[in-house]
Short mmCIF file of C-alpha atoms in Angstrom, two decimals:
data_model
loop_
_atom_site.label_atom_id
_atom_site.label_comp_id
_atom_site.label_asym_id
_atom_site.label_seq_id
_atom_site.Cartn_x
_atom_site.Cartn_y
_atom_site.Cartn_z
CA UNK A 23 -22.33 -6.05 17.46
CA UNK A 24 -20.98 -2.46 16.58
CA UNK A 25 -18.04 -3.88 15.13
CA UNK A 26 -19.36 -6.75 13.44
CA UNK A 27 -20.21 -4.87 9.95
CA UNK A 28 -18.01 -2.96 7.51
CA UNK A 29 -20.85 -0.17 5.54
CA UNK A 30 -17.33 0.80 2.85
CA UNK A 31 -17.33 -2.94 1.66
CA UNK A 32 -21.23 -3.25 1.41
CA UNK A 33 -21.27 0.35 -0.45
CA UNK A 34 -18.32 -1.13 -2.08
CA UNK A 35 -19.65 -3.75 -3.17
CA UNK A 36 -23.10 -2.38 -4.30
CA UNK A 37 -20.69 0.17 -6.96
CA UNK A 38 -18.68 -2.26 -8.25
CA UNK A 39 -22.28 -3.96 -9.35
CA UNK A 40 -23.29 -0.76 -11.13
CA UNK A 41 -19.78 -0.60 -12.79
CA UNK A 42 -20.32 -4.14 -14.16
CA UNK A 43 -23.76 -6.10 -13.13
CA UNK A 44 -21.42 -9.61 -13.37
CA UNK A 45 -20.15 -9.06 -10.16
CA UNK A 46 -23.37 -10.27 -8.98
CA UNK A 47 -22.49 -13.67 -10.72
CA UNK A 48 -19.43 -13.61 -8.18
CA UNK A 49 -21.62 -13.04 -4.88
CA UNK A 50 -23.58 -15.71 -6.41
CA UNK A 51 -20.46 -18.14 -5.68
CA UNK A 52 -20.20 -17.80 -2.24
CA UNK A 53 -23.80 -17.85 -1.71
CA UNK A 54 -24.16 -13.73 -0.71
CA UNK A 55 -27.79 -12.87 -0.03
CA UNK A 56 -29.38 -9.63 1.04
CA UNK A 57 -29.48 -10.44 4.45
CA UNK A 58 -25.70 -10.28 4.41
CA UNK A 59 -25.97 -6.65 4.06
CA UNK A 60 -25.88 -5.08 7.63
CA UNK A 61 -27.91 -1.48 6.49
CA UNK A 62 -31.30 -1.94 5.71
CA UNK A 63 -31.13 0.17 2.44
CA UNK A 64 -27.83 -1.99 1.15
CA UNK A 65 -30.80 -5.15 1.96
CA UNK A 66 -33.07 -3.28 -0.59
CA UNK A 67 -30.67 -2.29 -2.74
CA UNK A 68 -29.06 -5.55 -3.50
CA UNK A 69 -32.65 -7.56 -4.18
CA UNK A 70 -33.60 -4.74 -6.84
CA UNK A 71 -29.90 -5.31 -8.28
CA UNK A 72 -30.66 -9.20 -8.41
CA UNK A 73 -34.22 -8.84 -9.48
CA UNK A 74 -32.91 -6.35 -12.40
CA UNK A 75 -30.02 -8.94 -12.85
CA UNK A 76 -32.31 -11.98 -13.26
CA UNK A 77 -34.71 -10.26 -16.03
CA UNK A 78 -31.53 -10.06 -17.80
CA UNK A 79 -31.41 -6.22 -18.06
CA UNK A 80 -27.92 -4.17 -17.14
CA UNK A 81 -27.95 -3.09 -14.03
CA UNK A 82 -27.24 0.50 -14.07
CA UNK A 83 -28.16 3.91 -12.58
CA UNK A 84 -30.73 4.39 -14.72
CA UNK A 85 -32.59 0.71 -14.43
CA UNK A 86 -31.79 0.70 -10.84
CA UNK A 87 -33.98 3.52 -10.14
CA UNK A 88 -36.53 2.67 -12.24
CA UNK A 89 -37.04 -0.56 -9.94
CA UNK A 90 -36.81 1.40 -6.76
CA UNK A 91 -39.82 3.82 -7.82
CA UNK A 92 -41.65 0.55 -8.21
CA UNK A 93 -41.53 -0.97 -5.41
CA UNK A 94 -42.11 2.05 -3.65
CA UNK A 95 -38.65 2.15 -1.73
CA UNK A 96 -36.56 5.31 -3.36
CA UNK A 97 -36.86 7.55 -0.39
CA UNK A 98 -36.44 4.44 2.13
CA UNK A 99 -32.45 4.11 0.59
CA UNK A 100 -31.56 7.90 0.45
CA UNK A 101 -32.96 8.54 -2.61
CA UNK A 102 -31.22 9.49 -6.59
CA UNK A 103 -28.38 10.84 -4.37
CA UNK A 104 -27.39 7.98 -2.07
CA UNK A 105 -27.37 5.99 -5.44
CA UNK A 106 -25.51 7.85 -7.50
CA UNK A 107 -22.74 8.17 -4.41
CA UNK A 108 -22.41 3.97 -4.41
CA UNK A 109 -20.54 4.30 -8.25
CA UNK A 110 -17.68 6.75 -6.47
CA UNK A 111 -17.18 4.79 -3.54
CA UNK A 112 -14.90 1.74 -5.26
CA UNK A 113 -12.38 2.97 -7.86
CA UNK A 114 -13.04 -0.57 -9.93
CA UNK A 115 -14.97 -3.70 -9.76
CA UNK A 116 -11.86 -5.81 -10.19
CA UNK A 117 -11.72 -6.42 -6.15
CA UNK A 118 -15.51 -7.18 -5.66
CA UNK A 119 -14.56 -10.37 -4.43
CA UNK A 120 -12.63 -9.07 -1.70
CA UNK A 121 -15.93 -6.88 -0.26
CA UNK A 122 -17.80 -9.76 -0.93
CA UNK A 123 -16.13 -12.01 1.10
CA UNK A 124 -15.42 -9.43 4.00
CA UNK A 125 -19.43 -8.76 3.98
CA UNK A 126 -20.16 -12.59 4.06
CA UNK A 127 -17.40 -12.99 7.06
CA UNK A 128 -19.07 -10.32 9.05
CA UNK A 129 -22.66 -11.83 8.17
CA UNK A 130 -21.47 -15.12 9.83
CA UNK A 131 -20.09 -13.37 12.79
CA UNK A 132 -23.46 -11.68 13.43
CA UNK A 133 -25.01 -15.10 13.31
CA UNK A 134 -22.38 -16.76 15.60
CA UNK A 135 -23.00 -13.72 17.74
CA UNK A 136 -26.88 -14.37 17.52
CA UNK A 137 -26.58 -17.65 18.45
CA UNK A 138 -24.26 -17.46 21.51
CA UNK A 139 -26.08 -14.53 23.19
CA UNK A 140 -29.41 -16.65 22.97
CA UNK A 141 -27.79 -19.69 24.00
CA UNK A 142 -26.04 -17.86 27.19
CA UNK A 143 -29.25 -16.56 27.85
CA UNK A 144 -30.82 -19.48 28.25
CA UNK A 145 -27.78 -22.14 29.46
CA UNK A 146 -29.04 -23.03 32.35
CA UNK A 147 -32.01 -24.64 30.91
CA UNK A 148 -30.21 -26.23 28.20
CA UNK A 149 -29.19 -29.98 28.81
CA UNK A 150 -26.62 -30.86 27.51
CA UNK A 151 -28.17 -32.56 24.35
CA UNK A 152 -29.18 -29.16 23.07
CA UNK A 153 -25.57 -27.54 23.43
CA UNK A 154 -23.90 -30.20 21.52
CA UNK A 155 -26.06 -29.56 19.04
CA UNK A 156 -25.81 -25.90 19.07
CA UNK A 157 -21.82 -26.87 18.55
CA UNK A 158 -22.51 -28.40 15.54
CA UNK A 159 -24.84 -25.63 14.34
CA UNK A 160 -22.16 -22.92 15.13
CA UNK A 161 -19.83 -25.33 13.09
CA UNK A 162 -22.01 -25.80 10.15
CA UNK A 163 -22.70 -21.73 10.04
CA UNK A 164 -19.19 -20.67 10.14
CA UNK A 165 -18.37 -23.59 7.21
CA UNK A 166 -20.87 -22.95 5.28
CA UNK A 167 -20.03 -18.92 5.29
CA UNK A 168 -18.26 -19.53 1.60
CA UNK A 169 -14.73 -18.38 2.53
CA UNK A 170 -13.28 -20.99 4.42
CA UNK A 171 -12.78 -22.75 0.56
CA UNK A 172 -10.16 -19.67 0.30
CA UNK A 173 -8.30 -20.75 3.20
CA UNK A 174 -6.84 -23.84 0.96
CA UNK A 175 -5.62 -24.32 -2.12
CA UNK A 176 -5.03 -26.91 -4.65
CA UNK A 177 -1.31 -28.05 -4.68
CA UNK A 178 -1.89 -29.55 -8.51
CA UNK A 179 -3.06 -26.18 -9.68
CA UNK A 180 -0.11 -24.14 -8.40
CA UNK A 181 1.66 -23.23 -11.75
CA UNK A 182 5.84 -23.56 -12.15
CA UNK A 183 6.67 -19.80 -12.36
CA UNK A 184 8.71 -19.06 -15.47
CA UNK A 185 8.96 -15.95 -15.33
CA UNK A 186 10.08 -13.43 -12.38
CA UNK A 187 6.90 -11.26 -11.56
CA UNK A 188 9.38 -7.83 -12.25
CA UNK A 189 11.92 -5.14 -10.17
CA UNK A 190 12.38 -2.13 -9.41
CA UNK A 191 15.76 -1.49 -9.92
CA UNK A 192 17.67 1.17 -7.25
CA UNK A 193 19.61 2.58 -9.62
CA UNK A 194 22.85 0.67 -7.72
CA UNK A 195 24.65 -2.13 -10.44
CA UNK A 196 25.28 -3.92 -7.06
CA UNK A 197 22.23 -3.58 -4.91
CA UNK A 198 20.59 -4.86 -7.62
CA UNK A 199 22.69 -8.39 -8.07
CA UNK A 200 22.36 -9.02 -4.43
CA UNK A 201 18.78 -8.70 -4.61
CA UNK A 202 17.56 -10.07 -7.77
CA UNK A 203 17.52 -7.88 -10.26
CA UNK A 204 16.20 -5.22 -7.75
CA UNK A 205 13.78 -4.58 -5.20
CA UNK A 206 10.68 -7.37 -6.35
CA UNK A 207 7.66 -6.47 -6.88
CA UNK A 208 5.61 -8.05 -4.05
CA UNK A 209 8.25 -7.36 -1.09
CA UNK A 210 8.46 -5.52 2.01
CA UNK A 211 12.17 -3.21 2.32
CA UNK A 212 13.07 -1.61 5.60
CA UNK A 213 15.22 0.99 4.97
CA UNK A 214 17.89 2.20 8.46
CA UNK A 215 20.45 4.01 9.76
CA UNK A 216 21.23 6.91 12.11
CA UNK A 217 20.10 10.37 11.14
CA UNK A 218 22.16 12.42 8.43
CA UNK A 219 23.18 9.09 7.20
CA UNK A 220 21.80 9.36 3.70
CA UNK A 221 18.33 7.50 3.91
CA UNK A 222 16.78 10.38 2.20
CA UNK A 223 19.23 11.10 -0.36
CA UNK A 224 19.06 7.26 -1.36
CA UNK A 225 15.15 6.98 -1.46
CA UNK A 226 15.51 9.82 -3.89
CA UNK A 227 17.89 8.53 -6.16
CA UNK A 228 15.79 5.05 -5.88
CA UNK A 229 12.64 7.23 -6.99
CA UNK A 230 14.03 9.30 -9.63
CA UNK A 231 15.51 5.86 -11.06
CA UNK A 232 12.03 4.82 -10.98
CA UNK A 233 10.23 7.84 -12.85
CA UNK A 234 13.60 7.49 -15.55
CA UNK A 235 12.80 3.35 -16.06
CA UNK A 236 8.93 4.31 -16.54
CA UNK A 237 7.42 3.18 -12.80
CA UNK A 238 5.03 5.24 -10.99
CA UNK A 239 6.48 6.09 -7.41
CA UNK A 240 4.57 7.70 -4.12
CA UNK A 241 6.16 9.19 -1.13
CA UNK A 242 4.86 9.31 2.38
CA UNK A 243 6.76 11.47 4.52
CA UNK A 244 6.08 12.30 8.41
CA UNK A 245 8.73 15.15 8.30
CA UNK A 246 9.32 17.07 5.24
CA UNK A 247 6.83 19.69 4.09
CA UNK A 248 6.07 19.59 -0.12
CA UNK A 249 8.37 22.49 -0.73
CA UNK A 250 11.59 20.62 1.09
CA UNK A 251 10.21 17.26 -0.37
CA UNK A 252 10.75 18.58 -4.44
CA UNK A 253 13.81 20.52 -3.27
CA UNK A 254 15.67 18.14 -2.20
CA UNK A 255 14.44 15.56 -4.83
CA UNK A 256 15.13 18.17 -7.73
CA UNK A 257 18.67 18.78 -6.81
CA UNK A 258 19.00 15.09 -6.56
CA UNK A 259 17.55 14.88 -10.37
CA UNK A 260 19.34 17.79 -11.53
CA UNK A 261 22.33 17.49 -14.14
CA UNK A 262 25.26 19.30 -13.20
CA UNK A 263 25.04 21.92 -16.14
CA UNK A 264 20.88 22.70 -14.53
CA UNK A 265 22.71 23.97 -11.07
CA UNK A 266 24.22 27.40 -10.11
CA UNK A 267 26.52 29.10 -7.62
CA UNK A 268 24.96 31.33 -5.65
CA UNK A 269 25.77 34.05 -3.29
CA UNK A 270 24.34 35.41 0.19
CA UNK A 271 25.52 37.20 3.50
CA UNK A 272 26.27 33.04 4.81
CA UNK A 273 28.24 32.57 1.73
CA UNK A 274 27.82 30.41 -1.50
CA UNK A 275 24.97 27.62 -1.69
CA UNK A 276 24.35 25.73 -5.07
CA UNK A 277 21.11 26.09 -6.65
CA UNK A 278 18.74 24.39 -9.56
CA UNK A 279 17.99 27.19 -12.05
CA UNK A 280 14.17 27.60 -12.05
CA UNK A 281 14.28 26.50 -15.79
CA UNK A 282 15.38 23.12 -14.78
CA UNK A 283 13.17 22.99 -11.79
CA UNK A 284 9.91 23.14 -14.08
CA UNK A 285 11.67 20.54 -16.16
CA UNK A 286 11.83 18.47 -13.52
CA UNK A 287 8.41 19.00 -12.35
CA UNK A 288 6.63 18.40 -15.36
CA UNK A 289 9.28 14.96 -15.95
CA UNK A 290 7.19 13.19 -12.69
CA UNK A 291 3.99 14.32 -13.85
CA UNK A 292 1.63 11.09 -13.33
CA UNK A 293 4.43 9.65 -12.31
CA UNK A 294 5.37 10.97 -8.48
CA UNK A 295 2.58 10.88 -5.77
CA UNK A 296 3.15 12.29 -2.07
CA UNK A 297 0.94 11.72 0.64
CA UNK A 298 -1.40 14.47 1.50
CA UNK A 299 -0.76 16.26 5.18
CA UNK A 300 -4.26 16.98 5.19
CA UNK A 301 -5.37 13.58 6.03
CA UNK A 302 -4.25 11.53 8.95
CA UNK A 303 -1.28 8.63 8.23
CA UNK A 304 -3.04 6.19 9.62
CA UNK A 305 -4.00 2.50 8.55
CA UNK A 306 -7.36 3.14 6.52
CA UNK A 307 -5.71 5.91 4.32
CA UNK A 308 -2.74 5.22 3.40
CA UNK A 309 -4.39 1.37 2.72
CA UNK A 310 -6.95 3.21 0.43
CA UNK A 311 -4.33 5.68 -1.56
CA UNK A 312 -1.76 2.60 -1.75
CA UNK A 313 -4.50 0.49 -3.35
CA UNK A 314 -6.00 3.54 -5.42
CA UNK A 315 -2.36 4.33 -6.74
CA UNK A 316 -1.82 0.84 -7.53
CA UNK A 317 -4.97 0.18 -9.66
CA UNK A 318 -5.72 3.56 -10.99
CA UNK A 319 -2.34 5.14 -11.85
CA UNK A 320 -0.40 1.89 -11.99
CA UNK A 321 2.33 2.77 -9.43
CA UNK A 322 4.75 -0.01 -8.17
CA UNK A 323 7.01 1.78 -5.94
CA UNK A 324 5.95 3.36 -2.38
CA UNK A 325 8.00 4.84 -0.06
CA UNK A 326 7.16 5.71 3.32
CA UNK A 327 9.17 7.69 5.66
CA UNK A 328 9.10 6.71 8.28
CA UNK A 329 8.01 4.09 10.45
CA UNK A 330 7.79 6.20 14.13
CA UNK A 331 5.21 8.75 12.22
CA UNK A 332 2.90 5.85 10.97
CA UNK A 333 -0.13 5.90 13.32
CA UNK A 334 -2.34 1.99 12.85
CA UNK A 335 -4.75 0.41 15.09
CA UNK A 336 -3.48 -1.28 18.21
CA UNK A 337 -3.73 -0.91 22.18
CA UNK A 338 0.02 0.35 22.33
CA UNK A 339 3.16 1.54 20.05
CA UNK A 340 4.23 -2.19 19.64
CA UNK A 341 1.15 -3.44 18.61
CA UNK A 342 0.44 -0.48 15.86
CA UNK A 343 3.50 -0.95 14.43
CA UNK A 344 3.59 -4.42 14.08
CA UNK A 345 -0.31 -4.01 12.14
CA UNK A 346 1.47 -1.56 10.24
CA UNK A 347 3.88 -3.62 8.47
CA UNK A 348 1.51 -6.34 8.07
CA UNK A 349 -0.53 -3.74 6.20
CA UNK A 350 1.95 -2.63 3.85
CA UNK A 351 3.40 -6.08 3.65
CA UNK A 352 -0.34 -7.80 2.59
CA UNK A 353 -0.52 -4.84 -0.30
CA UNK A 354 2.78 -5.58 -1.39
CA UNK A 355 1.90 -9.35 -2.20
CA UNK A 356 -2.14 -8.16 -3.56
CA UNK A 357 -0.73 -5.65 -5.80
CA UNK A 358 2.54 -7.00 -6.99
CA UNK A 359 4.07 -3.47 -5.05
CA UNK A 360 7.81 -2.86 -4.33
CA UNK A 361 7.45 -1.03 -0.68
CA UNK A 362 10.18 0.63 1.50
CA UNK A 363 9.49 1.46 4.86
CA UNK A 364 12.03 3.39 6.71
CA UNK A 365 13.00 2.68 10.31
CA UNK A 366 15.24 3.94 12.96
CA UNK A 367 18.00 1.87 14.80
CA UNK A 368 17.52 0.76 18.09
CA UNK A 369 19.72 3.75 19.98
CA UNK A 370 21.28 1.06 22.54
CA UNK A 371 22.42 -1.15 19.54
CA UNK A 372 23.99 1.08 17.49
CA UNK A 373 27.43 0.85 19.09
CA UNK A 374 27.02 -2.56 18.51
CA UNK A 375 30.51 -3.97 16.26
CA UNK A 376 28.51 -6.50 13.88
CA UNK A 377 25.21 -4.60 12.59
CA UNK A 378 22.01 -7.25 12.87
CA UNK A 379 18.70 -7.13 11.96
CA UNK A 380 16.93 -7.01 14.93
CA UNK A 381 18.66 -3.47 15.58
CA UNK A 382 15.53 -1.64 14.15
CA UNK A 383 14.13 0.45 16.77
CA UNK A 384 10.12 -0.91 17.59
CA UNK A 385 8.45 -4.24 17.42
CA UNK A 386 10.98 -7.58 17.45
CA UNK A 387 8.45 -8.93 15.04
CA UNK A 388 9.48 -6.10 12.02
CA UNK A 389 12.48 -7.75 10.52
CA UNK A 390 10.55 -11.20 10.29
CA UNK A 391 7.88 -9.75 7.89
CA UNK A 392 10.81 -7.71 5.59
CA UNK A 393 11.76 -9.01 2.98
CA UNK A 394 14.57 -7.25 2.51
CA UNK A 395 16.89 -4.87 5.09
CA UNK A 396 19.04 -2.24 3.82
CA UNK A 397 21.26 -0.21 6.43
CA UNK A 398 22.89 2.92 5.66
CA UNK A 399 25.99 3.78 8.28
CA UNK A 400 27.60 7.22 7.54
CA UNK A 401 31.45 7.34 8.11
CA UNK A 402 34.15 10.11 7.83
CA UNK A 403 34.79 9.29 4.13
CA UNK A 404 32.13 6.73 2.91
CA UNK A 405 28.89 5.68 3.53
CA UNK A 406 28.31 1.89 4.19
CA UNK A 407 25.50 0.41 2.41
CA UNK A 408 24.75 -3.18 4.16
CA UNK A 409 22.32 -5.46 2.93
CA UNK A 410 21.16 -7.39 6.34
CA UNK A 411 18.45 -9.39 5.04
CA UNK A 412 17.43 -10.89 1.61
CA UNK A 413 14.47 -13.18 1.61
CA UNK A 414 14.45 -13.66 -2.32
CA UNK A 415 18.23 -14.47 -3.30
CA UNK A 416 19.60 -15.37 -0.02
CA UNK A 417 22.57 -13.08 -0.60
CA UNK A 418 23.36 -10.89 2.52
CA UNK A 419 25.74 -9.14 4.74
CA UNK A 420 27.08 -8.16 1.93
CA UNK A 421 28.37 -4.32 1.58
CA UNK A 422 28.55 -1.10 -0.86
CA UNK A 423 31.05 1.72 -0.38
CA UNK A 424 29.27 4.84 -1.53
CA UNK A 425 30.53 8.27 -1.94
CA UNK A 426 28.52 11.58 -1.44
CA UNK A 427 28.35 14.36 -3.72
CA UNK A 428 27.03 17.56 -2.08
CA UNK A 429 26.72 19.47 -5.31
CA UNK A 430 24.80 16.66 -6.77
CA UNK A 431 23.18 15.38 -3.80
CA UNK A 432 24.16 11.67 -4.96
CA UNK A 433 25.27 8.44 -4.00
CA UNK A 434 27.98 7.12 -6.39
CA UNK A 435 30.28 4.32 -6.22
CA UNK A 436 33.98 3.84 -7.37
CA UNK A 437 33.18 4.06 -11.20
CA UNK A 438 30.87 6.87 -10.53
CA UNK A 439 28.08 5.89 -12.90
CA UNK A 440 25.45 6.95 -10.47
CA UNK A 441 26.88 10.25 -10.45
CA UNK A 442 26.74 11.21 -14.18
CA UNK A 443 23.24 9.42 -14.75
CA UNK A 444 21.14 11.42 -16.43
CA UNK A 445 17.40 10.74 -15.63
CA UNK A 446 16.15 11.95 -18.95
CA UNK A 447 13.87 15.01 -17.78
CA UNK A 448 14.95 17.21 -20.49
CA UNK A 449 14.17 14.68 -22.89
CA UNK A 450 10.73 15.20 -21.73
CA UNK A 451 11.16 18.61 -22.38
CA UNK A 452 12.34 18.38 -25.47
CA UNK A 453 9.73 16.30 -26.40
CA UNK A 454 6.39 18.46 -24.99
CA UNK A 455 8.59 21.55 -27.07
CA UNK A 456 7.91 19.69 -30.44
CA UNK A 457 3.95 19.99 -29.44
#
């Protein structure tokens, strides 16, 4: 039964109640009780929260206490500190529901698991009277557990949507008519191609297009440290007046003057997030910063580079990466997200003539949960942008000639818009110097 509780959600669950005392009204709906609560103290906890509740009193830190030191049980939970730790561990109540119903599912499961290991125990006993009933016992437990009502909806109640639920544009005039109006919020992108074909110069451009238009972005990257992260993304931001030639025993390089690094800097303040290399990549942390990101600092785009580096539960390579995109592809659709995932080619596809999605290197199953696949293939003169896959216009195979400028470190097509954009971080500037 080790596995058969989830302490986060009950914690979870027991904060969002001290950030707003209604959310008890919502466990109310689907019937949660105390016993629910796998740790004892969450058990004791909870009744004092619906005993406070019920005298129609605020549950808060202050009241909670108060009712703990009555009934004699303040040391039994941990004490002042153990409380006080439950308001930290949920950034919001908004997503009680979703604790509540993962506590309730795991309560059930206990039972079930209750009532088979009796019943195995004593089977040979049994006639066969008493294990048809047992059936419908299990039956009536596991329907009567609250959620299964989610697992339907009704049809009548599903409203016409007017209204597309918003894009993140690429920065592209024609990636963005093929795919809507840009990448939609609530979709899955794999991002391929071979290496040095451009992936990371067009996730920057997509970023800093981003940051310019308003949205929020985070990067994930298994590769680059911080300092090669912001270098590279600077020189992509950088206007062309910002950037000097330089001199060394190699020969010239081009540079971003440190003036209009800072500029930059400060321009994707609150508004650029990269995963921190001192946590692991794996499923439970980048699912918590994704949803913290999205609530708390309002982020739509996340990019995550890339998918070999990813580590998710599973019992092989296959497996993890297959519950990896599920992940990101489940918090795309809960958060209204725009996600890109990049992904190698399969190496014995590659010299394939006609490029397809099932080239990605991994799991057969990725490209059926993507929304949308973008290849990148890197020629002598031109980069080929290829849009395999569009699940929300229908539009595909369709294909962008891009150019590369290395003083720039752009993408631009034939009318070269994306090369002169300006991204607007000295307007920033400008604006903080009038403080």
């Amino acid at each position: 039964m080790q596995d058969l509780y989830n302490l986060s959600a009950e914690q979870s669950i027991l904060g969002a109640i001290l950030i707003d005392s209604k959310v008890i009204l919502e466990g109310n709906q689907v019937n949660l009780s105390a016993q629910d609560f796998y740790a004892n103290e969450h058990q004791i906890i909870y009744k004092a929260m619906n005993k406070i509740f019920a005298e129609n009193t605020e549950v808060d830190l202050v009241t909670l206490q108060n009712e703990l030191k009555n009934i004699g049980k303040m040391d039994q939970i941990g004490g002042m500190a153990y409380i006080s730790s439950l308001v930290t561990a949920v950034p919001t109540s908004s997503n009680a529901i979703y604790y509540i119903k993962i506590v309730k599912e795991l309560s059930m499961k206990r039972n079930v698991s209750t009532m088979m290991r009796y019943t195995e125990e004593n089977l040979k006993a049994l006639p066969q009277s008493e294990l048809l009933k047992f059936v419908e016992r299990l039956k009536t437990t596991i329907l009567e557990s609250g959620n299964v009502e989610d697992w339907y909806i009704e049809a009548a109640e599903i409203p016409m949507e007017i209204e597309t639920p918003g894009t993140i544009q690429t920065g592209f005039d024609f990636i963005d008519l093929v795919t809507g109006g840009g990448l939609n919020y609530g979709t899955l992108t794999i991002l391929t191609g071979e290496p040095s074909s451009g992936k990371s110069t067009i996730i920057n451009q997509i970023i800093a297009n981003a940051i310019s238009a308003g949205h929020p972005a985070f990067l994930y990257s298994g590769e680059l440290t911080y300092q090669m992260i912001m270098e590279w993304f600077v020189k992509t931001v950088a206007n062309m007046e910002d950037i000097r030639r330089c001199k060394n025993t190699f020969g010239e390089y081009l540079k971003v003057t440190k003036e209009a690094h800072e500029m930059i800097a400060e321009w994707t303040r609150e508004k650029f997030y990269i995963f921190s290399k001192d946590v692991g990549a794996d499923e439970a942390h980048l699912s918590s910063v994704i949803e913290h990101l999205a609530v708390k600092k309002s982020t739509k785009l996340f990019v995550l580079d890339n998918l070999m580096t990813l580590e998710c539960s599973g019992s092989d390579k296959y497996e993890k990466q297959i519950n990896t995109v599920k992940m990101l592809k489940s918090l795309a659709k809960k958060y209204d997200l725009a996600i890109i995932l990049v992904a190698h080619p399969n190496k014995s596809v590659t010299m394939s003539r006609e490029s397809h999605v099932f080239e990605i290197s991994g799991a057969s199953e990725i490209p059926n949960l993507a929304d949308y696949i973008l290849k990148l293939e890197r020629g002598e003169e031109k980069t080929v942008a290829s849009i395999l896959k569009n699940r929300i216009t229908g539009i595909q195979k369709r294909s962008l000639n891009l150019r590369f400028d290395a003083n720039r470190r752009r993408f631009y097509t034939k009318n070269k818009t994306e090369l002169d954009k300006d991204y607007g971080y000295k307007v920033k500037a400008e604006q903080l110097s009038v403080y």
